[in-house]
Short mmCIF file of C-alpha atoms in Angstrom, two decimals:
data_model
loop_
_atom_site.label_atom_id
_atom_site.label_comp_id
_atom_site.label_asym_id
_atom_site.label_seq_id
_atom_site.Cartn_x
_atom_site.Cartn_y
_atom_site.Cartn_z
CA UNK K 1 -19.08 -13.57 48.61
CA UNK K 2 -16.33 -15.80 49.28
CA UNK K 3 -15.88 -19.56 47.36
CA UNK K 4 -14.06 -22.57 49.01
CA UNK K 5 -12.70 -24.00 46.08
CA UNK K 6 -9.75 -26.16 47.21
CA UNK K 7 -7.60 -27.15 50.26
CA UNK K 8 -5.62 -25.08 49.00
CA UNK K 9 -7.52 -22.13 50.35
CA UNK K 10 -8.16 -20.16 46.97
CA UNK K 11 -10.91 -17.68 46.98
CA UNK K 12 -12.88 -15.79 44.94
CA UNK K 13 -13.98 -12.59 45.52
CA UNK K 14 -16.86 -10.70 44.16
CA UNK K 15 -16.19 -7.36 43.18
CA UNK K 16 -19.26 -5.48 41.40
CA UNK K 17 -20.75 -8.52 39.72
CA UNK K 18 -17.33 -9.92 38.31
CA UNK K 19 -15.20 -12.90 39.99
CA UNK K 20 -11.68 -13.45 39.91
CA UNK K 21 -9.61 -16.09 41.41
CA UNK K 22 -6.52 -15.74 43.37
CA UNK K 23 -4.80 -17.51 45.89
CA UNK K 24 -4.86 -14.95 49.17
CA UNK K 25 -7.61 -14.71 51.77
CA UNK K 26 -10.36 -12.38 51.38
CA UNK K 27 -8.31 -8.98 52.23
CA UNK K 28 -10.16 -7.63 55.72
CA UNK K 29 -12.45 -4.52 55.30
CA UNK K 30 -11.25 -0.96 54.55
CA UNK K 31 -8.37 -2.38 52.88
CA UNK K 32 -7.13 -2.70 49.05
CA UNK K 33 -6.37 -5.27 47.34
CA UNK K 34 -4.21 -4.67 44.13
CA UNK K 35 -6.08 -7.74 42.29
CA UNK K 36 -9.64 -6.26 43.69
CA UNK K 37 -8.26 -2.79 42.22
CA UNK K 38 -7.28 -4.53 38.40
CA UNK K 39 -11.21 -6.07 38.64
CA UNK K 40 -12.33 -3.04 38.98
CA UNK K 41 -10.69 -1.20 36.39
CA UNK K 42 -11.50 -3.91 33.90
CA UNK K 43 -15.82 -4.09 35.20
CA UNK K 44 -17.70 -5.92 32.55
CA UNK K 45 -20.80 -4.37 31.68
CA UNK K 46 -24.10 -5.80 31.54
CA UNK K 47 -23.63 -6.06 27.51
CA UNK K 48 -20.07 -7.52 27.56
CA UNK K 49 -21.00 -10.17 30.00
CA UNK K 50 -23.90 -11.03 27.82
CA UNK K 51 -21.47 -11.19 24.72
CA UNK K 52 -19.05 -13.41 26.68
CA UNK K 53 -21.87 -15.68 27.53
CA UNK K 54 -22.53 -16.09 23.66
CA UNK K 55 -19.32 -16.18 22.45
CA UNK K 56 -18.53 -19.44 24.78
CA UNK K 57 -21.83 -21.43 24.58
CA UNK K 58 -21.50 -20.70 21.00
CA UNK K 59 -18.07 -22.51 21.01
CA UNK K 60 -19.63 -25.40 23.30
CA UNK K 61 -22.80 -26.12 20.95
CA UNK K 62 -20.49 -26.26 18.02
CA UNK K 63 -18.32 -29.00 19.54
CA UNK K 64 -18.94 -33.00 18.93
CA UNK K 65 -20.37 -34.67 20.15
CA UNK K 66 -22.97 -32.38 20.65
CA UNK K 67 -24.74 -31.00 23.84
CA UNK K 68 -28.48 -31.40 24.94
CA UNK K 69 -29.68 -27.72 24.58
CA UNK K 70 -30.28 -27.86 28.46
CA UNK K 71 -26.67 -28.01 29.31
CA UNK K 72 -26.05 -24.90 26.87
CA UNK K 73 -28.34 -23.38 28.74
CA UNK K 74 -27.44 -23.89 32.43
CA UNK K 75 -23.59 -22.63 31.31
CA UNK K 76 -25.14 -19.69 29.96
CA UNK K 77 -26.77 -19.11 32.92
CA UNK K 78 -23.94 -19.33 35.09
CA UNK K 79 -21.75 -17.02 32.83
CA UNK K 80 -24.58 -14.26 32.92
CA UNK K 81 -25.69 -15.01 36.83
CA UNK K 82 -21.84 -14.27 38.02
CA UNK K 83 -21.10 -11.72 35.17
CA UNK K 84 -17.97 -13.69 34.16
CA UNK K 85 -15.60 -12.94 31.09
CA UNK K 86 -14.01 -15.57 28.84
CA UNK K 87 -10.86 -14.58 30.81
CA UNK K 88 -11.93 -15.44 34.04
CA UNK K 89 -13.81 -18.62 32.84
CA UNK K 90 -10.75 -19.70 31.54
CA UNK K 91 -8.82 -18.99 34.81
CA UNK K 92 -11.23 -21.32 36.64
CA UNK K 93 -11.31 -24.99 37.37
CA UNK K 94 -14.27 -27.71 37.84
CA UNK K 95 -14.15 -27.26 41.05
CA UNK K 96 -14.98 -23.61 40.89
CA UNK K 97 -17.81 -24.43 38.04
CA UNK K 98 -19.72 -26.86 40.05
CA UNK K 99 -19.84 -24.15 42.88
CA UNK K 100 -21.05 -21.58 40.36
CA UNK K 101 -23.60 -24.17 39.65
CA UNK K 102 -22.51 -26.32 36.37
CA UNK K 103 -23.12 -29.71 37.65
CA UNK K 104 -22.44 -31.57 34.57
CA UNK K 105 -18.38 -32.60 33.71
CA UNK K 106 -18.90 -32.90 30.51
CA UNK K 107 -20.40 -29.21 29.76
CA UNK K 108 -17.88 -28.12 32.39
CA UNK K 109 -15.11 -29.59 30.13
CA UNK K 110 -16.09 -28.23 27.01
CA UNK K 111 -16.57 -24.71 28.59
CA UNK K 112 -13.14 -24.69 30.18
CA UNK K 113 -11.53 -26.05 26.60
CA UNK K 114 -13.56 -23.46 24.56
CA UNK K 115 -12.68 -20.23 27.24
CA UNK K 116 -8.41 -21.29 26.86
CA UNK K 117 -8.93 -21.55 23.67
CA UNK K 118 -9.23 -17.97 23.18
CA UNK K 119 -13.07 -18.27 20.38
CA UNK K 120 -14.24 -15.19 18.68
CA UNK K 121 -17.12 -13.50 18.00
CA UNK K 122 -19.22 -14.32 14.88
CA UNK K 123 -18.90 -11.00 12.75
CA UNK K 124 -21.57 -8.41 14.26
CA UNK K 125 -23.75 -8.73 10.79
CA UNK K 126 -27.18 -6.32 11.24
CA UNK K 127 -30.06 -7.71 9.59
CA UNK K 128 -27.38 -10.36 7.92
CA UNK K 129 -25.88 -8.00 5.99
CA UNK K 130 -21.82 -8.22 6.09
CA UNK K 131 -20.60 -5.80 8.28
CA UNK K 132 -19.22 -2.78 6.42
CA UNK K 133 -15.18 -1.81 7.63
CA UNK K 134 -14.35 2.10 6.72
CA UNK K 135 -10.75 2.35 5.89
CA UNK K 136 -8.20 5.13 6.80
CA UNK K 137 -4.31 5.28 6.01
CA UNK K 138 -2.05 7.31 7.23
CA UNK K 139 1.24 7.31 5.17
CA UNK K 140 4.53 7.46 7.58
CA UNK K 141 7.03 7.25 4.57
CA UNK K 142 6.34 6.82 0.71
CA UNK K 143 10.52 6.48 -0.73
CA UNK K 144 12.48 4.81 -2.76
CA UNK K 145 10.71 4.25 -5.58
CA UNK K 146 12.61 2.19 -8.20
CA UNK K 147 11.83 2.98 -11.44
CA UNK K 148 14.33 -0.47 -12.80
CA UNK K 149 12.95 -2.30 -10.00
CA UNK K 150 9.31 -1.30 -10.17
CA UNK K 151 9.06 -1.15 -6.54
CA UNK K 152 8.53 1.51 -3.39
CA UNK K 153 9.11 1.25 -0.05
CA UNK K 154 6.37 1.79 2.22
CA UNK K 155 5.07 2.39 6.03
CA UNK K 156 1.71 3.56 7.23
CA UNK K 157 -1.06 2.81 9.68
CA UNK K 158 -4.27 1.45 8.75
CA UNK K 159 -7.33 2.48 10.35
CA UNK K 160 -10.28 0.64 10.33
CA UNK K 161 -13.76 1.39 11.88
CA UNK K 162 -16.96 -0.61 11.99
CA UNK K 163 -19.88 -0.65 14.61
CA UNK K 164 -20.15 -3.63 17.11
CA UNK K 165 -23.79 -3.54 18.69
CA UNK K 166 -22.22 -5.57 21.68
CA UNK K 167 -20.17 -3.08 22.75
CA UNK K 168 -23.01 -0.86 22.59
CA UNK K 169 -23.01 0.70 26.86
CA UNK K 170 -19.56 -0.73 27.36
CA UNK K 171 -16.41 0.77 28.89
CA UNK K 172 -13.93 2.11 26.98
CA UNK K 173 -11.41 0.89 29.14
CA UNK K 174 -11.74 -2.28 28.79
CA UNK K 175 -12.25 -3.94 25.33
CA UNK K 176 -12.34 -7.64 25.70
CA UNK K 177 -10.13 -9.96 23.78
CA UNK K 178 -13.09 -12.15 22.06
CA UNK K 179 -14.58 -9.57 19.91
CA UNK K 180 -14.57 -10.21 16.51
CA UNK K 181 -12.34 -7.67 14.16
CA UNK K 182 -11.19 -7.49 10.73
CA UNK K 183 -7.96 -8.37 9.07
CA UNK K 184 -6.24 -8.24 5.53
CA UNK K 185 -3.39 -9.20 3.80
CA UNK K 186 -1.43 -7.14 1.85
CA UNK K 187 -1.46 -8.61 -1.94
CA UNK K 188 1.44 -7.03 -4.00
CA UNK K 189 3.97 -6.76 -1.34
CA UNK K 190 7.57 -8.25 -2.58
CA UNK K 191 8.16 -9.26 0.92
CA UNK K 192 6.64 -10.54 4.13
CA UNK K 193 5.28 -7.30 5.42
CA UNK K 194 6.03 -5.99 9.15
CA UNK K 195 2.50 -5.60 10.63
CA UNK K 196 2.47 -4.26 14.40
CA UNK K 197 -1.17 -4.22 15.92
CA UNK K 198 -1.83 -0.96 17.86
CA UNK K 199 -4.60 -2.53 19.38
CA UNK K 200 -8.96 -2.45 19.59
CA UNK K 201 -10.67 0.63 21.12
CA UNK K 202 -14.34 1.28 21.58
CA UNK K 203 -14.63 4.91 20.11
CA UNK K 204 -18.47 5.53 20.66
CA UNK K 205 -20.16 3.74 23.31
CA UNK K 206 -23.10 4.82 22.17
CA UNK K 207 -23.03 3.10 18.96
CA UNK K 208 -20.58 0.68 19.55
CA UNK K 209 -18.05 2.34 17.08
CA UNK K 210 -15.13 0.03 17.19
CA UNK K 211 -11.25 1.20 15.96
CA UNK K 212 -8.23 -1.17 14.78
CA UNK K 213 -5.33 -0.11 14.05
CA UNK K 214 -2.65 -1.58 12.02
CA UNK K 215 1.16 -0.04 11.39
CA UNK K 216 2.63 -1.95 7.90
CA UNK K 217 6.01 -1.54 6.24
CA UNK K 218 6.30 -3.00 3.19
CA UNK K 219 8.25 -3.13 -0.34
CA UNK K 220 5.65 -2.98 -2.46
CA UNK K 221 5.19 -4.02 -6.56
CA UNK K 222 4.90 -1.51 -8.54
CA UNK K 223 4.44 -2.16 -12.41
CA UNK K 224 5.05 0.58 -14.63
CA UNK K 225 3.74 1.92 -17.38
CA UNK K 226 7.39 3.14 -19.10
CA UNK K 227 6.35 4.43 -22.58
CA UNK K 228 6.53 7.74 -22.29
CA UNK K 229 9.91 7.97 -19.85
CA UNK K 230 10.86 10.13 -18.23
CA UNK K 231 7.98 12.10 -18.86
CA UNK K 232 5.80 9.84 -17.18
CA UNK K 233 2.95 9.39 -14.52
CA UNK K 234 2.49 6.52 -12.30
CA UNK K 235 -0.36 4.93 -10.19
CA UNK K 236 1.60 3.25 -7.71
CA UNK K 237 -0.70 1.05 -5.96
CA UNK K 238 -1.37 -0.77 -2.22
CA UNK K 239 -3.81 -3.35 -2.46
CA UNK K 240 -5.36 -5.46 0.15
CA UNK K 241 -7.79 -8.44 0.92
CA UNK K 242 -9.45 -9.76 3.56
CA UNK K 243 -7.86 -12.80 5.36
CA UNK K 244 -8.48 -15.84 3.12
CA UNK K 245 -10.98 -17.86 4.57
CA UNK K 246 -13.26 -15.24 5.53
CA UNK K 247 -15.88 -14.09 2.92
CA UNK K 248 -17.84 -10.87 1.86
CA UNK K 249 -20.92 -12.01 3.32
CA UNK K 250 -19.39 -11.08 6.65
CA UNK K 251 -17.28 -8.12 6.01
CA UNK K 252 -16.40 -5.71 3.06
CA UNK K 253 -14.01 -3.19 3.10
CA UNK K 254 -15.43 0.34 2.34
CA UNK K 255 -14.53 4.13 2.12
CA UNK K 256 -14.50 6.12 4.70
CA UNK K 257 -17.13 9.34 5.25
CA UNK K 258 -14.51 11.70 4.56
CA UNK K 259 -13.02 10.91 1.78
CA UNK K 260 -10.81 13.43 0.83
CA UNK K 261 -8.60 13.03 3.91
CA UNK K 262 -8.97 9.01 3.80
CA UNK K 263 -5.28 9.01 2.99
CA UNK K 264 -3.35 11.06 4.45
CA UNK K 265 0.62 11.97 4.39
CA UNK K 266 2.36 12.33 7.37
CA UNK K 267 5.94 13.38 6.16
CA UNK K 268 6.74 16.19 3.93
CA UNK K 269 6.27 14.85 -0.06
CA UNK K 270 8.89 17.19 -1.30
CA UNK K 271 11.39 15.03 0.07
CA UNK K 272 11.29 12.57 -2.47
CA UNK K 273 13.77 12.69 -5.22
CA UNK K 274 12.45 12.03 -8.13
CA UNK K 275 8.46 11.67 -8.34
CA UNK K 276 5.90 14.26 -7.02
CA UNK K 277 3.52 12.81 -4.64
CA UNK K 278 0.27 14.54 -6.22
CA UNK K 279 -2.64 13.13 -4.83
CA UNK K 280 -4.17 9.55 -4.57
CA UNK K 281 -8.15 7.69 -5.15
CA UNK K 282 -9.06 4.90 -3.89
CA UNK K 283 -10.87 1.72 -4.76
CA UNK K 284 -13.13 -0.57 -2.87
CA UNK K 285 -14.65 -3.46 -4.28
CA UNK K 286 -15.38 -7.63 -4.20
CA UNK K 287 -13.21 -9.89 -6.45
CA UNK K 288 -15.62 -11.99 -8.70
CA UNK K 289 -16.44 -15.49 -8.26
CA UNK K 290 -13.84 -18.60 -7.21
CA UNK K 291 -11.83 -15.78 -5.35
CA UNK K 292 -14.81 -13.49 -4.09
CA UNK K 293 -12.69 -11.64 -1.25
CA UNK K 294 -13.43 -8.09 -0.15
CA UNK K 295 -10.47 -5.45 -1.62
CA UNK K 296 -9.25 -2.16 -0.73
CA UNK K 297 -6.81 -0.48 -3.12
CA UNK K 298 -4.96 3.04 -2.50
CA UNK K 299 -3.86 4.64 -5.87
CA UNK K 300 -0.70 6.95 -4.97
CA UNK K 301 -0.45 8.98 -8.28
CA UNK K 302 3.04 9.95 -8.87
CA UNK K 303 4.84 12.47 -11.48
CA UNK K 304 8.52 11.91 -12.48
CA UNK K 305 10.44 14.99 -12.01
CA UNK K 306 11.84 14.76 -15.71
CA UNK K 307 14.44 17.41 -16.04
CA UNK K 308 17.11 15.52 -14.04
CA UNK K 309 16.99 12.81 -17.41
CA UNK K 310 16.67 15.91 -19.40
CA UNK K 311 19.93 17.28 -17.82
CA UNK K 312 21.87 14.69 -17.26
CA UNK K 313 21.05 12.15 -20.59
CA UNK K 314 19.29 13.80 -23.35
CA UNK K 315 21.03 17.16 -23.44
CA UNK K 316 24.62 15.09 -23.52
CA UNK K 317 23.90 12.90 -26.06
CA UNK K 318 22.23 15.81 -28.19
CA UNK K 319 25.76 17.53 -27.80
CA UNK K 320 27.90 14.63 -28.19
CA UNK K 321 25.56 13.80 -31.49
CA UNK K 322 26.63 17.93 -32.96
CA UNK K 323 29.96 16.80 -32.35
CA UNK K 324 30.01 14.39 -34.56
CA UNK K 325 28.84 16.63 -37.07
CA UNK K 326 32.50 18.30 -37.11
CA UNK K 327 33.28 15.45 -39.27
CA UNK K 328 32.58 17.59 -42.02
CA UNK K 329 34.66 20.38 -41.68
CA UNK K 330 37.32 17.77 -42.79
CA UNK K 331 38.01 17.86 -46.59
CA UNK K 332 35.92 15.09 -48.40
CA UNK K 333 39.09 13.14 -49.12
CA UNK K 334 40.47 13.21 -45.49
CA UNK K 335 38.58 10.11 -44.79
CA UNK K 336 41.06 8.94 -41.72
CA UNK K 337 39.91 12.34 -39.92
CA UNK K 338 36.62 12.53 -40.81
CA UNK K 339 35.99 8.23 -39.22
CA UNK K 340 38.34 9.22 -36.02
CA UNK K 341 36.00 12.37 -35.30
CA UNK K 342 33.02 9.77 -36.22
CA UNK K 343 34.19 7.19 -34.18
CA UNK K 344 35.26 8.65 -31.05
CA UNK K 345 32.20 10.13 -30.85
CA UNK K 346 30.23 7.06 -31.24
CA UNK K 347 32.15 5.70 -28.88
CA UNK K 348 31.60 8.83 -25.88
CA UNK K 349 28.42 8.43 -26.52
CA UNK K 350 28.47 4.29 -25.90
CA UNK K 351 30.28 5.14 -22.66
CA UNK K 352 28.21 8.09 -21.60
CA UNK K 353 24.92 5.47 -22.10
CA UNK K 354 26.49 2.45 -19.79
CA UNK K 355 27.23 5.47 -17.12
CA UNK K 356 23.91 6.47 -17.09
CA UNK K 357 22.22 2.85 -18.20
CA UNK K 358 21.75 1.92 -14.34
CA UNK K 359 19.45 4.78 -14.17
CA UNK K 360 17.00 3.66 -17.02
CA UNK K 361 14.81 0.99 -16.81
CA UNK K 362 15.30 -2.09 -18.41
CA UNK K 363 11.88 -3.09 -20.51
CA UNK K 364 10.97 -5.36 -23.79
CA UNK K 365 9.46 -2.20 -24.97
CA UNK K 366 11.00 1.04 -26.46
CA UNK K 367 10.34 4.33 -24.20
CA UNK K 368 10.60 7.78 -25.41
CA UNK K 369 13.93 8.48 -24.29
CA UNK K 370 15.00 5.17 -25.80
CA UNK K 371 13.93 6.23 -29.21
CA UNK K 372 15.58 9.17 -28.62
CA UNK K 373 18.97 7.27 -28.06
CA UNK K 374 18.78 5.22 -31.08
CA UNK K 375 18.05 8.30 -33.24
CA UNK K 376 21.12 10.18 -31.97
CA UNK K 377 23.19 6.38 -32.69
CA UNK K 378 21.81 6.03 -36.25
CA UNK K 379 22.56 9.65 -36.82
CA UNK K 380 26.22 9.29 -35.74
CA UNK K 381 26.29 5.84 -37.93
CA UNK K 382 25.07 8.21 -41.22
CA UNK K 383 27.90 11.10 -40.65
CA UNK K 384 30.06 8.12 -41.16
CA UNK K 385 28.27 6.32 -44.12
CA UNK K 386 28.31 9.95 -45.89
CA UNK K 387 32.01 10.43 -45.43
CA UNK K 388 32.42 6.96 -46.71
CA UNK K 389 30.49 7.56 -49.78
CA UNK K 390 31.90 10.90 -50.67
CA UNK K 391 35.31 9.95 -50.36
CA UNK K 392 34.52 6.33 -53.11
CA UNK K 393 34.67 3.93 -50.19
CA UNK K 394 31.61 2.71 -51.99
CA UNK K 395 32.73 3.52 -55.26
CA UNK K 396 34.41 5.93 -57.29
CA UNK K 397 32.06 8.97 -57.64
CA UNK K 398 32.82 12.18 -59.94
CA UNK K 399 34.31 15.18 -57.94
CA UNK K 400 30.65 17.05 -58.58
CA UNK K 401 28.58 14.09 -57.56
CA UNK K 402 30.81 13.58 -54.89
CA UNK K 403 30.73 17.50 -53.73
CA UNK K 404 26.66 17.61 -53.95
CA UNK K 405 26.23 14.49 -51.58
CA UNK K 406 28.97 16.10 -49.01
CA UNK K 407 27.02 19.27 -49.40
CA UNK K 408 24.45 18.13 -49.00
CA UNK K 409 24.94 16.07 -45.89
CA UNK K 410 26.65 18.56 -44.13
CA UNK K 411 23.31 20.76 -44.52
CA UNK K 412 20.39 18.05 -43.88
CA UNK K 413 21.93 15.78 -41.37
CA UNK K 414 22.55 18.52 -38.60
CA UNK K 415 19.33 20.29 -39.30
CA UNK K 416 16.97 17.43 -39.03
CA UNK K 417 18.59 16.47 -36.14
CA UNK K 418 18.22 19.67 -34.50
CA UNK K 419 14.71 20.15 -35.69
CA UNK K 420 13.68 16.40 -34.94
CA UNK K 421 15.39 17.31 -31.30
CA UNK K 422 13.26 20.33 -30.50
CA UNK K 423 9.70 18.63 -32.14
CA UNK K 424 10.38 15.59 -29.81
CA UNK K 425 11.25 17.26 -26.59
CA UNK K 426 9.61 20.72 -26.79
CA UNK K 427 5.83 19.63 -26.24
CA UNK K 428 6.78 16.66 -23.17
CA UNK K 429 9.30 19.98 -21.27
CA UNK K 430 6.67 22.22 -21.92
CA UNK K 431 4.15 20.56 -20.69
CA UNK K 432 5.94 19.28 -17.16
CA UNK K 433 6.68 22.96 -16.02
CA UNK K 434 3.54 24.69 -16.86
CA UNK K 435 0.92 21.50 -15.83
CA UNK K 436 0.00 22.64 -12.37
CA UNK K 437 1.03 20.25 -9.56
CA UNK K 438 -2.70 19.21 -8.44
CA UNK K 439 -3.63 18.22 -12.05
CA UNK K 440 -5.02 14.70 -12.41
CA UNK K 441 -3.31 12.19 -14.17
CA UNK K 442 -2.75 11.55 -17.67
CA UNK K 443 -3.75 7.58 -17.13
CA UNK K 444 -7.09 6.27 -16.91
CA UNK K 445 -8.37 6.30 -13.70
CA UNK K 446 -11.03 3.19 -14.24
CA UNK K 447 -11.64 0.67 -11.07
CA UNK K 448 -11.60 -2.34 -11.00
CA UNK K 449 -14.32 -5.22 -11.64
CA UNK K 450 -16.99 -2.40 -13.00
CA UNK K 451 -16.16 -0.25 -10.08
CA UNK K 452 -16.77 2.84 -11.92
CA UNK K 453 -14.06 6.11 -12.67
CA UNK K 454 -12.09 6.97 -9.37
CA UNK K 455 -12.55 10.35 -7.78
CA UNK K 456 -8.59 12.15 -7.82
CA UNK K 457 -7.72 13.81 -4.97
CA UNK K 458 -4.96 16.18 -4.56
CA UNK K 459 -2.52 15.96 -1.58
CA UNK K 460 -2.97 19.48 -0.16
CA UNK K 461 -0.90 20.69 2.99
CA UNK K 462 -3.09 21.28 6.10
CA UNK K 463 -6.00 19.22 4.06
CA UNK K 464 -4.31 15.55 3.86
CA UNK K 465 -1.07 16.47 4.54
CA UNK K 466 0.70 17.01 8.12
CA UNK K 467 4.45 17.30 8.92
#
């Protein structure tokens, strides 16, 4: 069926239901055309074309002033009666319209402004119940994560699934561009975050299971809870919303079927330096009132490797804290010995904290290893105070006063140390090689907003984790 549109000579052809415009002549029998070929391989189905027709008279009812419902009707009509799509609507001009049969210039105006404008589908809501959107991620790279900062870099894909009874007998090759699909921001990223769209596929077209996919890279926020550094565990957290405008009466995010491979690692989680990469849980739920937006949030759960503070802070400043203690094998009343041995130590062990300060993180609060540093200082600070007293910087004491409080020192500082040492350290060590690596975390794993407690699951190599 060919069209005389213009002077211009532009046809239409008819190819299996669908029109297309183009400039050439009608291509002569037994030949192809490359723009008869592309119609083809993009054929709208009965279902789509129906869709189309919806999503455009949709778009012309809710424009002012407002249509008779007669009008609505005879562009619906037309849509359905050629099998168009909102693409080739949109390539098409009144002149093509009126021969299609939309006599009216009005309704033809609004339907060529509403197909260029590009209108979406209302949500595909069954029943009017929001539609539910199963989440997948599938972590790239999980690195860098900054314990003074409090942040980790992060790439992954998001995967999202829902069912779209339009696309219901539709061809997977062709998924058209006005079908509605979700979106989300990401809420505690420090930056902007690089989102590329990998594009809408129609999985089942039986059911109309629809796929998006998503690929984010992102610094992420990630308070800590610092108290018991460096023998810590942390939730480090992705969380997400909806777009803001839309509403949970549409959409809600939800888990997927399977859950323990919802998140999965792509890259080998030994590689990071510092934290094991033990499992993760996940949260789904809607934010009260005022806000009311759909969330998703991915719990990474995280375990400091602790041995390299052991190593490279703690066991120096225990040693450089015995030193001192050689203070007293200076006779009481060598006081200028006994404050250079005091002092230089004190002062190693100032410098051997501001090498190693860019490494610990920088709270209002004390952490364990923090306590641990200002024990060793006050210790260092008392070896000095007892030489003082001992040798009457304080006062003149007699020689056998003077010999019981040297004694005396020499016997109880060391020793508590040492002992005060081993008590502090020994259950923390003990526990971070002998806790097996799957373990769930020490931290409350509560949801959010009544939620409920979070199921743990543990990253496990050809379960949730490929490389």
């Amino acid at each position: 069926l060919v069209y005389s549109f213009r002077a211009m000579s532009t046809r239409v052809h008819s190819v299996s239901g669908v029109l297309t415009v183009t400039g050439e002549a009608a291509p002569p029998t037994g030949t192809t055309d490359p723009a008869v070929s592309s119609v083809r391989k993009r054929r709208q189905s009965t279902v789509e074309s129906k869709a189309a027709a919806e999503v455009l008279c949709d778009g012309v009812a809710l424009s002012t002033p407002t249509l008779g419902e007669n009008l609505v009707t005879m562009l619906h009509k037309a849509i359905r009666g050629h099998g168009l799509s909102q693409m080739d609507v949109a390539e098409l001009d009144h002149a093509a319209l009126v021969e299609l049969g939309v006599t009216n210039a009005i309704a033809r105006a609004r339907l060529l402004s509403v197909a260029r404008a590009g209108p979406k589908m209302a949500p595909p809501k069954v029943d009017g119940k929001p539609v539910q959107v199963a989440c997948k991620w599938g972590v790239q790279v999980l690195k860098n994560i900054d314990t003074v900062a409090q942040t980790y870099d992060l790439r992954l894909f998001a995967d999202m699934y829902w069912n779209d009874a339009s696309m219901v007998g539709a061809s997977k090759d062709h998924v058209p561009d006005y079908l509605w699909t979700p979106d989300f921001i990401v809420q505690n990223g420090v930056s902007h975050p690089e989102i590329i769209p990998h594009g809408v596929n129609l999985v089942d077209e039986n059911t109309g299971r629809m796929h998006k996919a998503l690929e984010i890279s992102v610094c992420v926020n990630n308070p800590m809870d610092l108290t018991k550094f460096p023998f810590d565990d942390d939730a480090a957290q992705l969380i997400v919303h909806q777009a803001e405008g839309d509403s949970p009466d549409d959409y809600i995010f939800v888990e997927d079927e399977s859950k323990v491979d919802s998140v999965k690692l792509f890259y080998d989680p030994a590689t990071n330096t510092e934290f094991d990469l033990v499992g993760f849980s996940t949260n789904y739920y809607v934010s009260p009132p005022i806000w009311e937006l759909s969330h998703a949030i991915v719990w990474f759960h995280l375990r400091r490797r602790s041995m390299y503070y052991v190593w490279k802070v703690v066991f120096p400043l225990f040693l450089s804290t015995l030193f001192s203690f050689t203070a007293f094998l200076f006779p009481k009343e060598d006081i200028s010995d006994r404050n250079n041995v005091a002092l230089t130590m004190f002062l190693a062990t100032v410098a051997l904290l501001f090498v190693v300060g860019s490494a610990l993180p920088k709270t209002s609060y004390l952490t364990l290893i923090d306590r641990f540093v200002l024990v060793s200082l006050t210790t260092q600070f008392f070896v000095a105070i007892c030489s003082w007293i001992t040798a009457g910087g304080f006062g003149t004491l007699d020689d056998g006063v003077a010999e019981d409080v040297d004694r005396t020192a020499k016997a109880v500082i060391p020793s508590v140390y040492a002992l005060f040492t081993l008590w502090y350290f020994a259950g923390p060590v003990r526990r971070g090689l002998t806790r097996p690596r799957d373990a769930p975390p020490t931290y409350s794993l509560e949801g959010r907003f009544d939620s409920g407690t979070l199921d743990f699951h543990p990253f496990q190599e050809g379960v949730n984790v490929w490389y």
